[in-house]
Short mmCIF file of C-alpha atoms in Angstrom, two decimals:
data_model
loop_
_atom_site.label_atom_id
_atom_site.label_comp_id
_atom_site.label_asym_id
_atom_site.label_seq_id
_atom_site.Cartn_x
_atom_site.Cartn_y
_atom_site.Cartn_z
CA UNK A 17 0.27 22.88 -2.60
CA UNK A 18 -1.65 25.00 -0.05
CA UNK A 19 -4.67 25.20 -2.30
CA UNK A 20 -4.61 21.34 -2.26
CA UNK A 21 -4.28 20.88 1.29
CA UNK A 22 -1.37 18.61 0.46
CA UNK A 23 -0.35 15.62 2.65
CA UNK A 24 2.94 15.79 4.34
CA UNK A 25 4.69 13.11 5.91
CA UNK A 26 8.11 12.52 7.43
CA UNK A 27 8.79 9.86 5.00
CA UNK A 28 10.18 6.65 6.63
CA UNK A 29 12.33 5.32 3.78
CA UNK A 30 14.96 7.86 2.71
CA UNK A 31 14.74 7.29 -0.97
CA UNK A 32 11.16 8.65 -0.71
CA UNK A 33 12.46 12.04 0.39
CA UNK A 34 13.58 12.76 -3.30
CA UNK A 35 11.01 15.62 -3.99
CA UNK A 36 11.27 17.34 -7.38
CA UNK A 37 12.14 21.05 -7.24
CA UNK A 38 9.13 21.86 -9.61
CA UNK A 39 6.09 19.96 -8.48
CA UNK A 40 2.82 19.58 -10.05
CA UNK A 41 0.04 22.01 -9.68
CA UNK A 42 -2.33 20.05 -7.27
CA UNK A 43 -4.87 22.87 -7.10
CA UNK A 44 -5.94 21.94 -10.60
CA UNK A 45 -7.13 18.53 -9.60
CA UNK A 46 -10.39 17.80 -7.75
CA UNK A 47 -12.56 14.82 -7.05
CA UNK A 48 -16.32 15.10 -7.97
CA UNK A 49 -18.81 12.91 -6.12
CA UNK A 50 -21.62 12.11 -8.53
CA UNK A 51 -25.30 11.39 -8.41
CA UNK A 52 -26.34 7.72 -9.03
CA UNK A 53 -26.36 6.60 -12.46
CA UNK A 54 -24.10 9.34 -13.94
CA UNK A 55 -22.12 8.29 -17.04
CA UNK A 56 -18.91 9.47 -17.93
CA UNK A 57 -20.36 11.15 -21.13
CA UNK A 58 -23.18 12.70 -19.30
CA UNK A 59 -20.74 14.35 -16.90
CA UNK A 60 -18.23 15.55 -19.61
CA UNK A 61 -21.13 17.05 -21.68
CA UNK A 62 -22.16 19.29 -18.80
CA UNK A 63 -18.57 20.40 -17.87
CA UNK A 64 -17.19 23.79 -18.78
CA UNK A 65 -14.69 24.08 -21.56
CA UNK A 66 -11.28 23.15 -20.68
CA UNK A 67 -12.37 20.89 -17.58
CA UNK A 68 -11.28 17.26 -18.46
CA UNK A 69 -12.09 13.87 -16.81
CA UNK A 70 -8.75 12.34 -15.85
CA UNK A 71 -10.03 9.41 -13.61
CA UNK A 72 -13.22 7.57 -13.33
CA UNK A 73 -14.15 5.54 -10.08
CA UNK A 74 -17.53 4.21 -10.94
CA UNK A 75 -17.42 1.80 -7.88
CA UNK A 76 -17.65 4.81 -5.42
CA UNK A 77 -19.46 7.26 -7.73
CA UNK A 78 -16.58 9.62 -8.32
CA UNK A 79 -14.71 11.28 -11.06
CA UNK A 80 -11.34 13.10 -11.12
CA UNK A 81 -11.42 16.40 -12.99
CA UNK A 82 -8.43 18.55 -14.28
CA UNK A 83 -9.41 22.29 -14.16
CA UNK A 84 -7.78 24.73 -16.54
CA UNK A 85 -5.50 27.41 -15.21
CA UNK A 86 -7.12 30.04 -13.20
CA UNK A 87 -10.26 27.84 -12.28
CA UNK A 88 -11.27 26.71 -8.89
CA UNK A 89 -13.57 23.91 -7.58
CA UNK A 90 -16.24 26.72 -6.62
CA UNK A 91 -16.60 27.40 -10.36
CA UNK A 92 -17.83 24.06 -10.97
CA UNK A 93 -21.60 23.70 -11.59
CA UNK A 94 -23.26 20.43 -12.88
CA UNK A 95 -26.58 18.68 -12.02
CA UNK A 96 -24.79 15.32 -11.72
CA UNK A 97 -22.22 16.42 -9.15
CA UNK A 98 -23.23 16.14 -5.43
CA UNK A 99 -20.14 17.45 -4.02
CA UNK A 100 -16.40 18.38 -4.86
CA UNK A 101 -13.36 17.94 -2.75
CA UNK A 102 -9.77 18.67 -3.67
CA UNK A 103 -7.40 16.04 -4.24
CA UNK A 104 -4.36 15.45 -1.89
CA UNK A 105 -0.84 14.03 -2.13
CA UNK A 106 0.53 11.02 -0.08
CA UNK A 107 3.90 9.67 0.21
CA UNK A 108 5.69 6.43 1.02
CA UNK A 109 5.88 5.91 4.68
CA UNK A 110 9.61 4.73 5.20
CA UNK A 111 12.22 6.22 7.15
CA UNK A 112 15.15 -21.00 4.59
CA UNK A 113 18.59 -21.99 3.09
CA UNK A 114 18.24 -18.48 1.64
CA UNK A 115 21.74 -17.22 2.69
CA UNK A 116 20.47 -13.95 4.26
CA UNK A 117 17.60 -15.56 6.24
CA UNK A 118 19.53 -15.59 9.43
CA UNK A 119 19.73 -11.93 9.36
CA UNK A 120 15.88 -11.49 9.17
CA UNK A 121 15.41 -10.99 13.00
CA UNK A 122 11.97 -9.68 12.15
CA UNK A 123 10.74 -13.07 10.77
CA UNK A 124 12.21 -14.84 13.83
CA UNK A 125 10.36 -12.34 16.31
CA UNK A 126 7.07 -13.06 14.90
CA UNK A 127 7.77 -16.62 14.64
CA UNK A 128 7.37 -16.92 11.03
CA UNK A 129 9.21 -20.25 10.74
CA UNK A 130 6.73 -21.93 12.95
CA UNK A 131 3.73 -20.42 11.20
CA UNK A 132 5.09 -21.82 7.90
CA UNK A 133 4.27 -25.36 9.21
CA UNK A 134 0.66 -24.23 9.00
CA UNK A 135 0.47 -21.76 6.06
CA UNK A 136 2.67 -20.08 3.49
CA UNK A 137 0.07 -18.06 1.95
CA UNK A 138 -0.79 -20.38 -0.94
CA UNK A 139 -3.75 -19.23 -2.85
CA UNK A 140 -3.87 -15.68 -1.78
CA UNK A 141 -3.05 -12.33 -3.40
CA UNK A 142 -1.41 -9.22 -1.62
CA UNK A 143 -1.83 -6.02 -3.52
CA UNK A 144 1.28 -3.74 -2.70
CA UNK A 145 0.19 -0.18 -3.22
CA UNK A 146 3.52 1.58 -3.43
CA UNK A 147 6.34 2.85 -5.92
CA UNK A 148 6.31 -0.35 -8.12
CA UNK A 149 8.73 -3.19 -7.99
CA UNK A 150 11.96 -4.33 -9.68
CA UNK A 151 10.05 -7.01 -11.91
CA UNK A 152 13.40 -9.06 -12.58
CA UNK A 153 14.60 -9.20 -9.01
CA UNK A 154 15.42 -12.97 -8.47
CA UNK A 155 13.62 -13.07 -5.09
CA UNK A 156 10.64 -11.39 -6.63
CA UNK A 157 10.03 -12.42 -10.25
CA UNK A 158 8.39 -15.65 -9.53
CA UNK A 159 6.16 -14.25 -6.89
CA UNK A 160 4.05 -11.62 -8.98
CA UNK A 161 0.35 -12.13 -9.46
CA UNK A 162 -0.57 -12.67 -13.22
CA UNK A 163 -3.89 -11.60 -14.33
CA UNK A 164 -5.53 -14.60 -16.01
CA UNK A 165 -7.39 -12.66 -18.36
CA UNK A 166 -4.65 -10.82 -20.07
CA UNK A 167 -2.12 -11.84 -22.77
CA UNK A 168 1.21 -10.16 -22.03
CA UNK A 169 2.66 -7.65 -24.66
CA UNK A 170 0.00 -7.93 -27.28
CA UNK A 171 -1.28 -4.30 -26.93
CA UNK A 172 -4.98 -5.52 -26.34
CA UNK A 173 -7.33 -5.09 -23.42
CA UNK A 174 -8.05 -8.78 -23.46
CA UNK A 175 -10.06 -8.77 -20.18
CA UNK A 176 -12.04 -5.75 -21.02
CA UNK A 177 -11.22 -4.07 -17.68
CA UNK A 178 -10.03 -0.83 -19.23
CA UNK A 179 -6.38 -1.36 -18.83
CA UNK A 180 -4.07 -2.77 -21.72
CA UNK A 181 -1.66 -5.47 -20.64
CA UNK A 182 -2.23 -5.06 -16.95
CA UNK A 183 -0.43 -8.46 -16.55
CA UNK A 184 0.96 -7.87 -13.06
CA UNK A 185 -0.93 -4.71 -11.95
CA UNK A 186 -0.86 -1.11 -13.11
CA UNK A 187 0.50 2.20 -12.69
CA UNK A 188 -2.18 4.52 -11.49
CA UNK A 189 -1.22 7.98 -12.17
CA UNK A 190 -3.08 11.23 -13.55
CA UNK A 191 -2.09 14.68 -13.26
CA UNK A 192 -0.03 17.48 -15.07
CA UNK A 193 2.93 16.96 -16.86
CA UNK A 194 5.87 19.45 -17.15
CA UNK A 195 3.99 21.19 -20.10
CA UNK A 196 0.96 21.53 -18.17
CA UNK A 197 -1.03 18.68 -20.01
CA UNK A 198 -3.25 16.29 -18.26
CA UNK A 199 -1.48 12.71 -18.01
CA UNK A 200 -4.31 9.90 -18.22
CA UNK A 201 -4.31 6.71 -16.51
CA UNK A 202 -2.87 4.50 -19.17
CA UNK A 203 0.51 3.48 -17.90
CA UNK A 204 1.40 -0.21 -17.34
CA UNK A 205 4.91 0.56 -16.23
CA UNK A 206 5.45 -1.12 -12.82
CA UNK A 207 9.23 -0.41 -12.54
CA UNK A 208 10.26 1.04 -9.19
CA UNK A 209 12.19 4.35 -9.27
CA UNK A 210 12.19 5.11 -5.48
CA UNK A 211 13.14 1.39 -4.44
CA UNK A 212 10.44 1.67 -1.61
CA UNK A 213 7.89 -0.86 -3.22
CA UNK A 214 10.71 -3.27 -4.09
CA UNK A 215 11.70 -3.52 -0.39
CA UNK A 216 8.11 -3.54 0.83
CA UNK A 217 7.15 -6.21 -1.59
CA UNK A 218 9.93 -8.51 -0.49
CA UNK A 219 9.02 -8.29 3.20
CA UNK A 220 5.51 -9.74 2.20
CA UNK A 221 6.39 -12.26 -0.36
CA UNK A 222 9.91 -12.97 -1.27
CA UNK A 223 10.70 -16.31 -2.53
CA UNK A 224 11.71 -19.06 0.08
CA UNK A 225 14.03 -21.87 -0.22
CA UNK A 226 15.30 -20.69 -3.66
CA UNK A 227 19.17 -20.07 -2.53
CA UNK A 228 18.76 -16.62 -2.80
CA UNK A 229 18.57 -13.67 -0.51
CA UNK A 230 15.99 -13.99 2.28
CA UNK A 231 12.35 -14.79 2.46
CA UNK A 232 9.07 -13.04 2.86
CA UNK A 233 6.64 -13.73 5.66
CA UNK A 234 4.07 -15.18 3.13
CA UNK A 235 6.34 -16.76 0.49
CA UNK A 236 3.57 -18.44 -1.47
CA UNK A 237 1.35 -15.49 -1.81
CA UNK A 238 1.37 -13.59 -4.99
CA UNK A 239 2.07 -9.83 -5.28
CA UNK A 240 -0.30 -7.62 -7.24
CA UNK A 241 1.65 -4.39 -7.92
CA UNK A 242 -0.13 -1.06 -7.63
CA UNK A 243 2.22 1.59 -8.67
CA UNK A 244 1.10 4.91 -7.41
CA UNK A 245 4.41 6.86 -6.91
CA UNK A 246 6.64 7.99 -9.53
CA UNK A 247 5.14 9.74 -12.46
CA UNK A 248 6.08 8.98 -16.01
CA UNK A 249 8.25 12.08 -16.57
CA UNK A 250 9.64 12.02 -12.88
CA UNK A 251 10.38 8.36 -11.71
CA UNK A 252 11.98 9.47 -8.43
CA UNK A 253 8.83 11.55 -7.46
CA UNK A 254 7.43 10.44 -4.03
CA UNK A 255 4.06 12.26 -4.47
CA UNK A 256 1.05 10.13 -4.90
CA UNK A 257 -2.61 11.51 -5.49
CA UNK A 258 -5.18 10.09 -3.14
CA UNK A 259 -7.39 9.75 -6.01
CA UNK A 260 -4.93 7.42 -7.75
CA UNK A 261 -4.65 5.53 -4.61
CA UNK A 262 -8.28 5.01 -4.62
CA UNK A 263 -8.28 3.89 -8.15
CA UNK A 264 -5.70 1.26 -7.26
CA UNK A 265 -7.80 0.20 -4.23
CA UNK A 266 -10.85 -0.42 -6.49
CA UNK A 267 -8.74 -2.26 -9.20
CA UNK A 268 -7.42 -4.72 -6.57
CA UNK A 269 -11.01 -5.59 -5.37
CA UNK A 270 -12.07 -6.16 -8.94
CA UNK A 271 -9.12 -8.44 -9.60
CA UNK A 272 -9.17 -10.72 -6.58
CA UNK A 273 -6.83 -9.37 -3.84
CA UNK A 274 -7.23 -10.71 -0.53
CA UNK A 275 -5.06 -8.01 1.34
CA UNK A 276 -4.11 -4.58 0.44
CA UNK A 277 -0.70 -3.23 1.87
CA UNK A 278 -0.33 0.41 1.91
CA UNK A 279 3.01 1.57 3.45
CA UNK A 280 2.10 5.02 2.71
CA UNK A 281 0.22 7.93 4.45
CA UNK A 282 -0.51 11.61 4.89
CA UNK A 283 -2.47 13.96 6.95
CA UNK A 284 -5.29 14.75 4.80
CA UNK A 285 -8.80 12.88 5.08
CA UNK A 286 -10.24 12.49 1.46
CA UNK A 287 -13.63 10.99 1.19
CA UNK A 288 -12.83 9.25 -1.96
CA UNK A 289 -10.13 7.38 -0.53
CA UNK A 290 -12.09 6.44 2.52
CA UNK A 291 -15.08 5.28 0.35
CA UNK A 292 -12.69 3.06 -1.79
CA UNK A 293 -11.39 1.48 1.51
CA UNK A 294 -14.83 0.92 2.66
CA UNK A 295 -15.72 -0.79 -0.69
CA UNK A 296 -12.76 -3.15 -0.33
CA UNK A 297 -13.58 -4.16 3.22
CA UNK A 298 -17.13 -4.73 2.55
CA UNK A 299 -16.04 -7.03 -0.36
CA UNK A 300 -13.88 -9.07 1.93
CA UNK A 301 -10.48 -7.53 1.45
CA UNK A 302 -8.26 -6.89 4.34
CA UNK A 303 -6.70 -3.36 4.34
CA UNK A 304 -3.37 -2.65 6.20
CA UNK A 305 -1.64 0.45 6.51
CA UNK A 306 1.29 2.29 8.24
CA UNK A 307 0.67 4.31 11.16
CA UNK A 308 3.29 6.77 10.64
CA UNK A 309 6.81 7.99 11.64
CA UNK A 310 7.77 10.94 13.81
CA UNK A 311 4.31 12.56 13.42
CA UNK A 312 2.07 13.44 16.33
CA UNK A 313 -0.85 11.48 15.08
CA UNK A 314 -1.47 8.26 13.04
CA UNK A 315 -1.81 9.30 9.49
CA UNK A 316 -4.43 8.59 6.84
CA UNK A 317 -5.36 5.89 5.65
CA UNK A 318 -4.17 4.03 8.74
CA UNK A 319 -6.29 6.45 10.75
CA UNK A 320 -9.56 5.14 9.19
CA UNK A 321 -11.50 2.55 11.55
CA UNK A 322 -11.91 0.11 8.70
CA UNK A 323 -7.97 -0.15 8.33
CA UNK A 324 -5.36 -2.29 10.43
CA UNK A 325 -3.08 0.53 11.53
CA UNK A 326 0.44 -0.87 12.29
CA UNK A 327 3.30 0.40 14.37
CA UNK A 328 7.08 -0.40 14.71
CA UNK A 329 9.17 -2.37 17.16
CA UNK A 330 12.89 -2.80 17.32
CA UNK A 331 14.93 -6.19 17.82
CA UNK A 332 14.37 -6.16 21.47
CA UNK A 333 10.60 -5.83 21.12
CA UNK A 334 10.54 -2.22 22.16
CA UNK A 335 8.62 0.48 20.37
CA UNK A 336 10.69 2.18 17.57
CA UNK A 337 11.56 5.70 18.38
CA UNK A 338 9.97 6.85 15.44
CA UNK A 339 6.67 5.05 15.34
CA UNK A 340 3.70 7.10 15.76
CA UNK A 341 1.39 6.33 18.87
CA UNK A 342 -2.35 6.72 18.92
CA UNK A 343 -5.69 5.01 19.93
CA UNK A 344 -6.16 3.87 16.21
CA UNK A 345 -3.15 1.46 16.50
CA UNK A 346 -4.17 -2.20 16.07
CA UNK A 347 -0.74 -3.83 16.64
CA UNK A 348 2.93 -3.63 15.87
CA UNK A 349 5.55 -5.37 13.97
CA UNK A 350 9.39 -5.26 13.77
CA UNK A 351 10.28 -2.25 11.57
CA UNK A 352 13.78 -1.30 12.50
CA UNK A 353 16.85 -2.17 10.30
CA UNK A 354 14.67 -4.75 8.30
CA UNK A 355 16.38 -6.82 5.61
CA UNK A 356 14.67 -7.16 2.39
CA UNK A 357 15.00 -7.09 -1.50
CA UNK A 358 16.49 -3.92 -2.84
CA UNK A 359 16.49 -2.01 -6.11
CA UNK A 360 19.29 -2.57 -8.47
CA UNK A 361 20.55 0.09 -9.31
CA UNK A 362 19.84 1.82 -5.96
CA UNK A 363 18.18 5.24 -5.99
CA UNK A 364 20.51 8.19 -6.24
CA UNK A 365 20.66 9.01 -2.51
CA UNK A 366 21.23 5.61 -1.32
CA UNK A 367 22.45 4.80 1.37
CA UNK A 368 20.81 7.25 3.72
CA UNK A 369 19.77 7.42 7.48
CA UNK A 370 16.71 5.20 7.28
CA UNK A 371 18.60 2.78 4.82
CA UNK A 372 22.17 2.44 6.25
CA UNK A 373 25.03 0.50 4.92
CA UNK A 374 25.69 -1.05 1.65
CA UNK A 375 23.51 -3.16 -0.45
CA UNK A 376 24.29 -6.93 -0.45
CA UNK A 377 24.63 -8.78 -3.71
CA UNK A 378 24.68 -12.37 -2.60
CA UNK A 379 24.24 -13.46 -6.25
CA UNK A 380 22.22 -11.57 -8.88
CA UNK A 381 19.80 -10.08 -6.59
CA UNK A 382 20.39 -7.01 -4.13
CA UNK A 383 19.22 -6.70 -0.63
CA UNK A 384 19.31 -3.87 1.97
CA UNK A 385 18.27 -2.89 5.47
CA UNK A 386 15.57 -0.13 6.01
CA UNK A 387 13.50 1.14 8.78
CA UNK A 388 10.05 2.53 9.32
CA UNK A 389 6.52 1.60 9.74
CA UNK A 390 6.55 1.07 5.93
CA UNK A 391 8.56 -2.05 6.95
CA UNK A 392 6.35 -3.30 9.73
CA UNK A 393 3.25 -3.01 7.86
CA UNK A 394 3.99 -5.82 5.22
CA UNK A 395 4.89 -8.16 7.98
CA UNK A 396 1.20 -7.84 9.16
CA UNK A 397 -0.29 -7.95 5.49
CA UNK A 398 1.68 -11.05 5.16
CA UNK A 399 0.35 -12.56 8.19
CA UNK A 400 -3.18 -11.70 7.25
CA UNK A 401 -2.39 -13.73 3.85
CA UNK A 402 -1.41 -16.69 5.96
CA UNK A 403 -4.75 -16.45 7.60
CA UNK A 404 -6.70 -15.98 4.51
CA UNK A 405 -5.07 -19.01 3.03
CA UNK A 406 -6.27 -21.44 5.48
CA UNK A 407 -9.42 -19.59 6.47
CA UNK A 408 -10.58 -18.06 3.15
CA UNK A 409 -14.24 -17.25 4.61
CA UNK A 410 -12.86 -15.08 7.31
CA UNK A 411 -13.80 -11.46 7.07
CA UNK A 412 -11.47 -8.57 7.42
CA UNK A 413 -13.01 -7.97 10.82
CA UNK A 414 -12.18 -11.61 11.72
CA UNK A 415 -8.60 -11.29 10.63
CA UNK A 416 -8.30 -8.08 12.49
CA UNK A 417 -9.58 -9.66 15.58
CA UNK A 418 -7.25 -12.69 15.39
CA UNK A 419 -4.24 -10.53 14.89
CA UNK A 420 -4.97 -8.38 17.81
CA UNK A 421 -5.84 -11.07 20.13
CA UNK A 422 -2.79 -13.28 19.32
CA UNK A 423 -0.22 -10.52 19.52
CA UNK A 424 2.39 -10.75 22.06
CA UNK A 425 1.70 -8.01 24.79
CA UNK A 426 5.03 -6.55 25.12
CA UNK A 427 4.17 -3.19 27.01
CA UNK A 428 1.51 -2.40 29.49
CA UNK A 429 -0.88 -5.06 29.72
CA UNK A 430 -3.93 -4.75 27.19
CA UNK A 431 -4.22 -2.10 24.57
CA UNK A 432 -1.63 0.69 24.74
CA UNK A 433 -1.15 3.59 22.24
CA UNK A 434 2.48 2.82 21.47
CA UNK A 435 2.18 -0.68 20.42
CA UNK A 436 -1.58 -1.46 20.06
CA UNK A 437 -2.65 -4.89 21.24
CA UNK A 438 1.09 -5.96 21.04
CA UNK A 439 3.83 -7.25 18.70
CA UNK A 440 2.56 -9.58 15.90
CA UNK A 441 2.77 -13.37 16.47
CA UNK A 442 2.22 -15.20 13.17
CA UNK A 443 1.90 -18.65 14.63
CA UNK A 444 -0.31 -17.66 17.60
CA UNK A 445 -2.74 -16.05 15.03
CA UNK A 446 -3.06 -19.23 12.98
CA UNK A 447 -3.41 -21.20 16.30
CA UNK A 448 -6.23 -18.84 17.46
CA UNK A 449 -7.90 -19.01 14.11
CA UNK A 450 -7.98 -22.75 13.96
CA UNK A 451 -9.72 -22.70 17.51
CA UNK A 452 -12.47 -20.49 16.14
CA UNK A 453 -10.98 -17.32 17.68
CA UNK A 454 -12.91 -14.82 15.38
CA UNK A 455 -15.62 -12.89 17.01
CA UNK A 456 -16.87 -10.35 14.43
CA UNK A 457 -19.47 -8.79 16.71
CA UNK A 458 -16.54 -7.30 18.89
CA UNK A 459 -15.55 -5.13 15.93
CA UNK A 460 -18.17 -3.80 13.67
CA UNK A 461 -15.87 -2.26 11.00
CA UNK A 462 -18.47 -1.39 8.35
CA UNK A 463 -21.90 0.44 9.16
#
């Protein structure tokens, strides 16, 4: 992985620490930034034998190339290629009358119940860029976004978007399988091998008042599932290419997401990912990401100025011991022992340090506790959905300003690098927004 400048991260959810003994060959994957107007066929025609296009990102004029063994990025010469960068790896960032609702202290701390009297997220879509989801979980099955242009299971790309049967989202993956062959982006399997995406999705939008488990902070939003971890031949793999994450972001914009949640991160700045995030923000999508755990600096993509970087607090509103500090931090939210939906059956190494205790099956669904900024981030994403539901014209800059200005200042007065502008307060955010508390000139996110 040295040739790739792979991204490392002290993963916040223990299931994400399952790294295969035989990793891919990341040096064989690069991202080409293209001249305006370049077509896929024109690019392929000028490439050397053995170089294949495995990803196409026209919104940001980029392509993902697989190089044959022994080749290097320096050997590529093409009049339509402006520059080349090596791809990199990211990892998940995770160290009502509903029977488990009383145990969801995180919702109580951010005053979710009071916020629900104003907004429950109706009419919004939150894209969860993660490891997938347990599609039949009783607290999640009814919460999934449905692609209005797609007919399930007919094997046809009904809406002409290039993805067959992308009913609830897509599995973005390209790379090299165990036989050295390129794996294209043609997988609609959203199943969750790691369990990380299932837990994160429940924090955002688990169903409320269904006599099942707990609730999400935005129980009436819909969840667009972008699976970027767990490749087809290794479902427990916690490596995700940044180019695939970029592709997932572009998909969410094209399909109407209002908020993107990324409980993931790494330490490498890849321009294609940044370009995709800028594309999303310019098109009105709020991007929220985990600040990191037990690392010296806020990780990417949370480190980008267009992203709302989220830290973690504990039950007592103290900064979590693992939560990464830094000047990029926007605000914090509860992230220690957060109860949410869990994968059934659990991943092979469950329980573990970041997800202690046994899974709780109140009926047919499973629930568990996990810690990390992976868990605090979806609380902020859900709060952004609550705001977008009642203020659909609010820009990402507006949403950020409102969330920061309404946060409870739990540490030193004003901004501090450990908690940002404070701990999320969902009802105060809605109150401030209703009073016209958005001042975009204070935060020019996009040049």
